[in-house]
């Protein structure tokens, strides 16, 4: 069971002249094996929230538990996979060596065969390619394979497909859902795209800015496995509209 | 590919060299050059007789310069790694390096003679001091150049400090390191030359001094040209190694197509 539980978490940053509250009073439970999307205006602290869970930043107040442990313990026992906004591949390593990096660092027998992971993200045959020889979408797939190398219990993704074109993005979304389903990890996805959030997630958390708070929780009741055709269904559009309303309204109208 | 690479790296400087030589030859023939500057043909003419002598002296100089260079590179790498691990030491270390770089070597080399004597150890020391500054700055800058996301990545995968150094900081620093290595190589040679002027029986610096005292102008120039050639060779070899090692830092098509 790898639930992520946040209790009254806040994060303040000290700037030279003032203090900024990036996140305030975040209380949320991410169920084990669930898929949650975080969406909100820029500067609402989505990425910060992800970094708090990953133990990259410490919370100012409140408590975070990952599977009943401190995030630092989860991180050190390699339970966290993180996908960055840009792929952040090491340019001097081949695709295979990039995917193998976490295994190398952890020093344990590969939880997953890196070659099988590369095949899973559809890059078979590119094992020896360098990142600079790959397109943006391919690089991001390598980054996802790398994040999965140690079978993380928690998969955190910071706008992983933000730089991709719509077609590649939808294809990657589908692939990611397959990967998530097969791995059973608890996934948290930060995104700017309403349709991506609705398409992927069980729950969409809409954050408001200044300070960052969870303004709305929207449960997506669309059946799984999700298929691209669903995006044309009235039910899908209705949920999209709910999220849109939550994003742009002043919060007076609470969607169903 | 290697052939094209060599063409690209060697042909332009060779053409420049040829142009300079032809120009100097014509200028000498026209009587435009002073008696202290011989025609390139005069220098070339003494090469067969002077070759053994030249190799005898050049061997010592190269050995001193390479040793000093290697010591400086090792020291710079270690100090930069310390500065990386203990951020508060970065400024003092860089300040020290600036101070060392500000030492007027020509003035201070005679003082070193008193401590170290006139042997190869003096030459190695001065060579190391000459090469140290660009190497240290290159290492420090290089270690600082790691991408912030990659730092976070190594944090998330719980890499140790040592793993970070070997797997992230060092490879990220390589383009900077090679730039520094290229700049420092001729400096190490120059430092050796300065030290050799302080008096030694063997070395290109000594050869120049002897040739000048005996007013053997072509021989002095032969030694000078040899120093230039060695500098250029060192630079070229490091540039070649750079293309091999950090080819990833350039788009692959540029690498394949040479310059």
mmCIF file of C-alpha atoms in Angstrom, chain B residues 16 37 53 72 77 80 87 101 109 112 133 142-143 150 157 182-183 185 204-205 231 257:
data_model
loop_
_atom_site.group_PDB
_atom_site.id
_atom_site.type_symbol
_atom_site.label_atom_id
_atom_site.label_comp_id
_atom_site.label_asym_id
_atom_site.label_seq_id
_atom_site.Cartn_x
_atom_site.Cartn_y
_atom_site.Cartn_z
ATOM 1 C CA UNK B 16 48.519 30.188 -42.709
ATOM 2 C CA UNK B 37 65.441 37.951 -38.211
ATOM 3 C CA UNK B 53 70.921 19.059 -30.681
ATOM 4 C CA UNK B 72 48.626 21.562 -12.227
ATOM 5 C CA UNK B 77 40.745 19.133 -10.220
ATOM 6 C CA UNK B 80 37.717 22.416 -7.599
ATOM 7 C CA UNK B 87 30.809 25.844 -1.163
ATOM 8 C CA UNK B 101 48.256 33.944 -11.431
ATOM 9 C CA UNK B 109 61.692 32.506 -10.891
ATOM 10 C CA UNK B 112 62.615 29.965 -6.721
ATOM 11 C CA UNK B 133 44.988 29.316 -13.148
ATOM 12 C CA UNK B 142 32.635 23.268 -15.085
ATOM 13 C CA UNK B 143 31.537 21.821 -11.776
ATOM 14 C CA UNK B 150 19.783 17.028 -13.109
ATOM 15 C CA UNK B 157 17.415 8.773 -7.044
ATOM 16 C CA UNK B 182 43.728 23.755 -24.399
ATOM 17 C CA UNK B 183 44.546 27.181 -22.974
ATOM 18 C CA UNK B 185 49.062 23.624 -22.555
ATOM 19 C CA UNK B 204 64.929 24.708 -25.426
ATOM 20 C CA UNK B 205 65.184 27.770 -23.170
ATOM 21 C CA UNK B 231 52.506 24.472 -28.424
ATOM 22 C CA UNK B 257 31.047 16.930 -40.905
#
